[in-house]
mmCIF file of C-alpha atoms in Angstrom:
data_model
loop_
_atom_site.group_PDB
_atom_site.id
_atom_site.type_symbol
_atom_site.label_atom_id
_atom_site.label_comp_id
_atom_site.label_asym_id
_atom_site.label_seq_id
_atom_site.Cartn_x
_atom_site.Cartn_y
_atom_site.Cartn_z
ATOM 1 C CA UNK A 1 95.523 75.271 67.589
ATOM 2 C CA UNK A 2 93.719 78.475 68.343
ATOM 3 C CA UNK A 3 95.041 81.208 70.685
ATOM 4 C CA UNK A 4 93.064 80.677 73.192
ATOM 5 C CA UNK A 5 93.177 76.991 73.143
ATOM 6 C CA UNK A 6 97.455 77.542 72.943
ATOM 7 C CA UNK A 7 96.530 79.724 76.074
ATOM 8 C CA UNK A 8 94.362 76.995 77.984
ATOM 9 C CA UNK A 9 97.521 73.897 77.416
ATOM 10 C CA UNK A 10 100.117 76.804 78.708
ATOM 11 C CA UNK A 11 98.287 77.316 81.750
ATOM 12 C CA UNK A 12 97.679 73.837 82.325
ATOM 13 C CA UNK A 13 101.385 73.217 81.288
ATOM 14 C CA UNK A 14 102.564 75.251 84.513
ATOM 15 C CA UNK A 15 99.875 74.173 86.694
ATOM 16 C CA UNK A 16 101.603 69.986 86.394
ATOM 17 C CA UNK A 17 105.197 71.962 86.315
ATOM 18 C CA UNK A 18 104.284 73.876 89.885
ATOM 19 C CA UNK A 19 104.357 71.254 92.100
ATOM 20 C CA UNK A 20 105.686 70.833 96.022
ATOM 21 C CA UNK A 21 106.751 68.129 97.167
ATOM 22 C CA UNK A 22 105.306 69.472 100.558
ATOM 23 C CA UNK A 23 104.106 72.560 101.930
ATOM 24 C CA UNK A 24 104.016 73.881 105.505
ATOM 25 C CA UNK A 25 103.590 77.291 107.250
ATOM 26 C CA UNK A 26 107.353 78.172 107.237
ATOM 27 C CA UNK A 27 107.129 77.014 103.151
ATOM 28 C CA UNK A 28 104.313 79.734 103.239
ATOM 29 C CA UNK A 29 106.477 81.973 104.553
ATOM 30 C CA UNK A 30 109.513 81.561 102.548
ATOM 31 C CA UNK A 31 107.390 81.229 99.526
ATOM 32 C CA UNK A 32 105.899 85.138 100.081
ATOM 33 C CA UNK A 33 109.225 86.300 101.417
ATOM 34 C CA UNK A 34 110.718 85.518 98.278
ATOM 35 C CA UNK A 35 107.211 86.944 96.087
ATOM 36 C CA UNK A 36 108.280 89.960 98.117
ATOM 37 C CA UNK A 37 111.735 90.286 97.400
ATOM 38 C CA UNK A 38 110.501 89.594 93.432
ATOM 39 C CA UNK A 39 108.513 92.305 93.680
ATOM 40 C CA UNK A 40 110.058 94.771 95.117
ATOM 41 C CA UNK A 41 113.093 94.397 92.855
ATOM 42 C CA UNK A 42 110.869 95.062 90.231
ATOM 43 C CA UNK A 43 108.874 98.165 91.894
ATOM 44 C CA UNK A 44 105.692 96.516 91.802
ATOM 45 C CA UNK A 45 103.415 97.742 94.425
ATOM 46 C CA UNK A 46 101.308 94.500 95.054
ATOM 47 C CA UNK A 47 99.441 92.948 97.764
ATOM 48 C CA UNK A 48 100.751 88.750 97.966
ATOM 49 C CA UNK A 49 98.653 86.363 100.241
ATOM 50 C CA UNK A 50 98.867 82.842 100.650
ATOM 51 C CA UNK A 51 95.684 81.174 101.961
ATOM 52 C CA UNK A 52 94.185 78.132 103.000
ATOM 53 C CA UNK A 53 89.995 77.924 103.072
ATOM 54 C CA UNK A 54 89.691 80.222 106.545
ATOM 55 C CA UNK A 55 93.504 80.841 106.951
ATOM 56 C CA UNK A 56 95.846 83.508 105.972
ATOM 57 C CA UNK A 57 99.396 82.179 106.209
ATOM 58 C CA UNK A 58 101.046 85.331 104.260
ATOM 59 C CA UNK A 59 100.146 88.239 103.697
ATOM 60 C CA UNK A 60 102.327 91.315 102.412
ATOM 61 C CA UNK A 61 101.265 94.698 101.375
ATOM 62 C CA UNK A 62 104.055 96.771 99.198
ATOM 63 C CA UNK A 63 103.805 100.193 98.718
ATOM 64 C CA UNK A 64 102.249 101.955 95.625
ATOM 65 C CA UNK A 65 98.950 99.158 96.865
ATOM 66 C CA UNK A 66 95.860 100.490 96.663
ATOM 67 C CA UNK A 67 93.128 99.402 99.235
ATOM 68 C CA UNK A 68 90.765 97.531 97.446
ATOM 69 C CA UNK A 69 93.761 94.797 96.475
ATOM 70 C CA UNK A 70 93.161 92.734 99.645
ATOM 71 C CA UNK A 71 89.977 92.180 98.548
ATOM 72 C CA UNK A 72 90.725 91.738 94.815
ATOM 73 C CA UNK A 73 93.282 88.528 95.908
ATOM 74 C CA UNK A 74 90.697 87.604 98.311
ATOM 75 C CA UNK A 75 88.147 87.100 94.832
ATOM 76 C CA UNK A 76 90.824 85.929 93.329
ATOM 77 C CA UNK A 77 92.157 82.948 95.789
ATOM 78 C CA UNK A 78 88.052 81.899 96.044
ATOM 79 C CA UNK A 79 88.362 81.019 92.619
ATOM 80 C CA UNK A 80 91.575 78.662 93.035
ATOM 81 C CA UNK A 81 90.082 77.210 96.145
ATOM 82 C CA UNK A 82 86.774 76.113 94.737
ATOM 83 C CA UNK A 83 88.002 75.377 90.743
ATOM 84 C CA UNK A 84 91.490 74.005 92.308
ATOM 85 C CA UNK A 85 93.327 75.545 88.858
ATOM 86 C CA UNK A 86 94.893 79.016 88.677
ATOM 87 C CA UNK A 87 92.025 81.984 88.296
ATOM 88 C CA UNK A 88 94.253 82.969 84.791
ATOM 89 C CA UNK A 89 93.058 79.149 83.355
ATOM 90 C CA UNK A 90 89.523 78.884 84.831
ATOM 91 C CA UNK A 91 89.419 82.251 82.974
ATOM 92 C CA UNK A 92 90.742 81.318 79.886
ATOM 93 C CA UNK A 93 88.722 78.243 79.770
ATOM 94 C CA UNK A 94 85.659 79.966 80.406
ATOM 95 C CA UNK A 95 86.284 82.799 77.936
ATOM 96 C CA UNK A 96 87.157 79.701 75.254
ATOM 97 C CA UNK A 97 84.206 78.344 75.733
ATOM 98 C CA UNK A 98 82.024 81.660 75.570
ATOM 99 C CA UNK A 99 80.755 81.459 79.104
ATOM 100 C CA UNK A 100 80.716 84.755 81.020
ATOM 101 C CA UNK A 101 80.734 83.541 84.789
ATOM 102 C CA UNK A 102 78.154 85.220 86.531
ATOM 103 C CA UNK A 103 75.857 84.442 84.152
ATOM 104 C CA UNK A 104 76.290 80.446 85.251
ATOM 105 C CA UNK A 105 75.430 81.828 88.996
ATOM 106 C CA UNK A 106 77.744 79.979 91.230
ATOM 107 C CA UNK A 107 80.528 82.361 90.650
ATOM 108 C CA UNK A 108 78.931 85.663 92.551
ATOM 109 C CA UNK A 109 80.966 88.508 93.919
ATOM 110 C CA UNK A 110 83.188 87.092 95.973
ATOM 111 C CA UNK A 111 85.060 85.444 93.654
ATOM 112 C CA UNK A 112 87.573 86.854 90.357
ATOM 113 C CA UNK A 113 87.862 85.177 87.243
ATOM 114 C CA UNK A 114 91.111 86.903 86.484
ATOM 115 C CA UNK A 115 94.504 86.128 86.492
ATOM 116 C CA UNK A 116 96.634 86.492 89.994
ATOM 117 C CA UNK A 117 96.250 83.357 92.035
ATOM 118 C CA UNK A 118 97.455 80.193 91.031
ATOM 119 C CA UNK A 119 97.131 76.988 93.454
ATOM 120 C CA UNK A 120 99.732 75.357 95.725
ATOM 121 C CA UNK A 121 99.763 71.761 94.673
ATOM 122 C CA UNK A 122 101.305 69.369 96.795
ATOM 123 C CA UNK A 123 102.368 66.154 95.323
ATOM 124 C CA UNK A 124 100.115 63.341 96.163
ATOM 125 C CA UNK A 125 97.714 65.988 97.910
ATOM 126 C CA UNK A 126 96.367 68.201 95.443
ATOM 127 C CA UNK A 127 95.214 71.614 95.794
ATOM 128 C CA UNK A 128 96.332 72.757 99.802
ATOM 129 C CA UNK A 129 96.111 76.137 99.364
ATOM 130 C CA UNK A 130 96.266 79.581 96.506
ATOM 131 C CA UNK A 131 98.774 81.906 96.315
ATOM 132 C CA UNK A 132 97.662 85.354 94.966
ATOM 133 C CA UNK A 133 99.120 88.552 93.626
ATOM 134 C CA UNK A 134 97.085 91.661 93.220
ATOM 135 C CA UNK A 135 98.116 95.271 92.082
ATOM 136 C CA UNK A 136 99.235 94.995 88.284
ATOM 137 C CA UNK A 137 98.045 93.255 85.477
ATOM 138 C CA UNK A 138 95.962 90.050 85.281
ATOM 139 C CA UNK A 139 98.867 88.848 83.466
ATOM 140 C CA UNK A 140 101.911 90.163 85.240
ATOM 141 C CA UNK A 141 100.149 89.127 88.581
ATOM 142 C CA UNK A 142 100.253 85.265 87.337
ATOM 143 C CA UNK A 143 103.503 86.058 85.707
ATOM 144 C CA UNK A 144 104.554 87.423 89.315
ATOM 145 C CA UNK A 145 103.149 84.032 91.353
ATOM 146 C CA UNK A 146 104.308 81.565 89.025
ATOM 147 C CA UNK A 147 108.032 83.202 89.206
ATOM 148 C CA UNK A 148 108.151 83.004 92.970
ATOM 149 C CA UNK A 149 106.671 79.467 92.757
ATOM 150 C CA UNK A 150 109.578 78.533 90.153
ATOM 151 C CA UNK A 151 112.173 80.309 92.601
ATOM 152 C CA UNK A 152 110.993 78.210 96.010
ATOM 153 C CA UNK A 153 110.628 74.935 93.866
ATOM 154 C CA UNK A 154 114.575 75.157 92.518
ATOM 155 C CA UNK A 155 115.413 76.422 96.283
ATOM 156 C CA UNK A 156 113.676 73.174 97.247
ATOM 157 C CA UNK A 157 115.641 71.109 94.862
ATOM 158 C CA UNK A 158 118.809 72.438 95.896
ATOM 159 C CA UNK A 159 118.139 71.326 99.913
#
């Protein structure tokens, strides 16, 4: 199996692993509280946001965030919301297959094909809403997500 290919089954890997068994506003809000706490154990100065299509339910901006992060997770979370799979796997499966995205011409601007927001899957609902980090690396900002997702899911099991 190829890197990238080892990459791709990973990704996907996490994405069936990272599911809710529901997800409300006050699950948004514990969900970034603890991304928060994550982070700022670590030092990382990050912008989090959990969104639906036309609904911010968290937002957090650390310090050490630049300005244009809002707007970087923003990209980022389009990408989750329209693909439904984490912006790190529609990334590696386009750079797999040798596509650059906005060369295809539905992925403009306004969206990031980079690691940093992976979806909130909701058993027996599917894709409800993305949850992005932005502020470090493409890799450290899925690496950042997925670890707070990991963190509410084994809270959830132990209610």
């Amino acid at each position: 199996m190829s890197a990238a290919a080892s990459q791709i089954a990973l990704l996907e890997q996490q994405e069936r692993e990272l599911v809710l068994p529901r997800f409300t506003p006050e699950d948004a809000w514990e969900l970034g509280a603890a991304a928060v706490d994550i982070a700022r154990a670590a030092g990382h100065g990050v912008v989090l946001d959990i969104r639906r299509p036309q609904l911010v339910l968290f937002r957090a901006v650390l310090p050490g965030a630049a300005p244009d992060q809002a707007s970087w997770a923003e990209r980022k979370a389009n990408v989750v919301l329209r693909m439904e799979a984490s912006s790190a796997l529609v990334d590696a499966r386009l750079t797999g297959a040798g596509v650059e995205p906005r060369a295809m011409g539905w992925l403009d601007e306004s969206y990031a094909v980079t690691g940093g927001s992976v979806p909130i899957r909701v058993a027996g609902a599917g894709v409800v809403a993305a949850f992005t980090a932005s502020g470090l690396s493409s890799q450290e900002d899925h690496d950042l997500v997925v670890a707070a997702l990991r963190a509410h899911l084994d809270a959830a099991g132990s209610r």
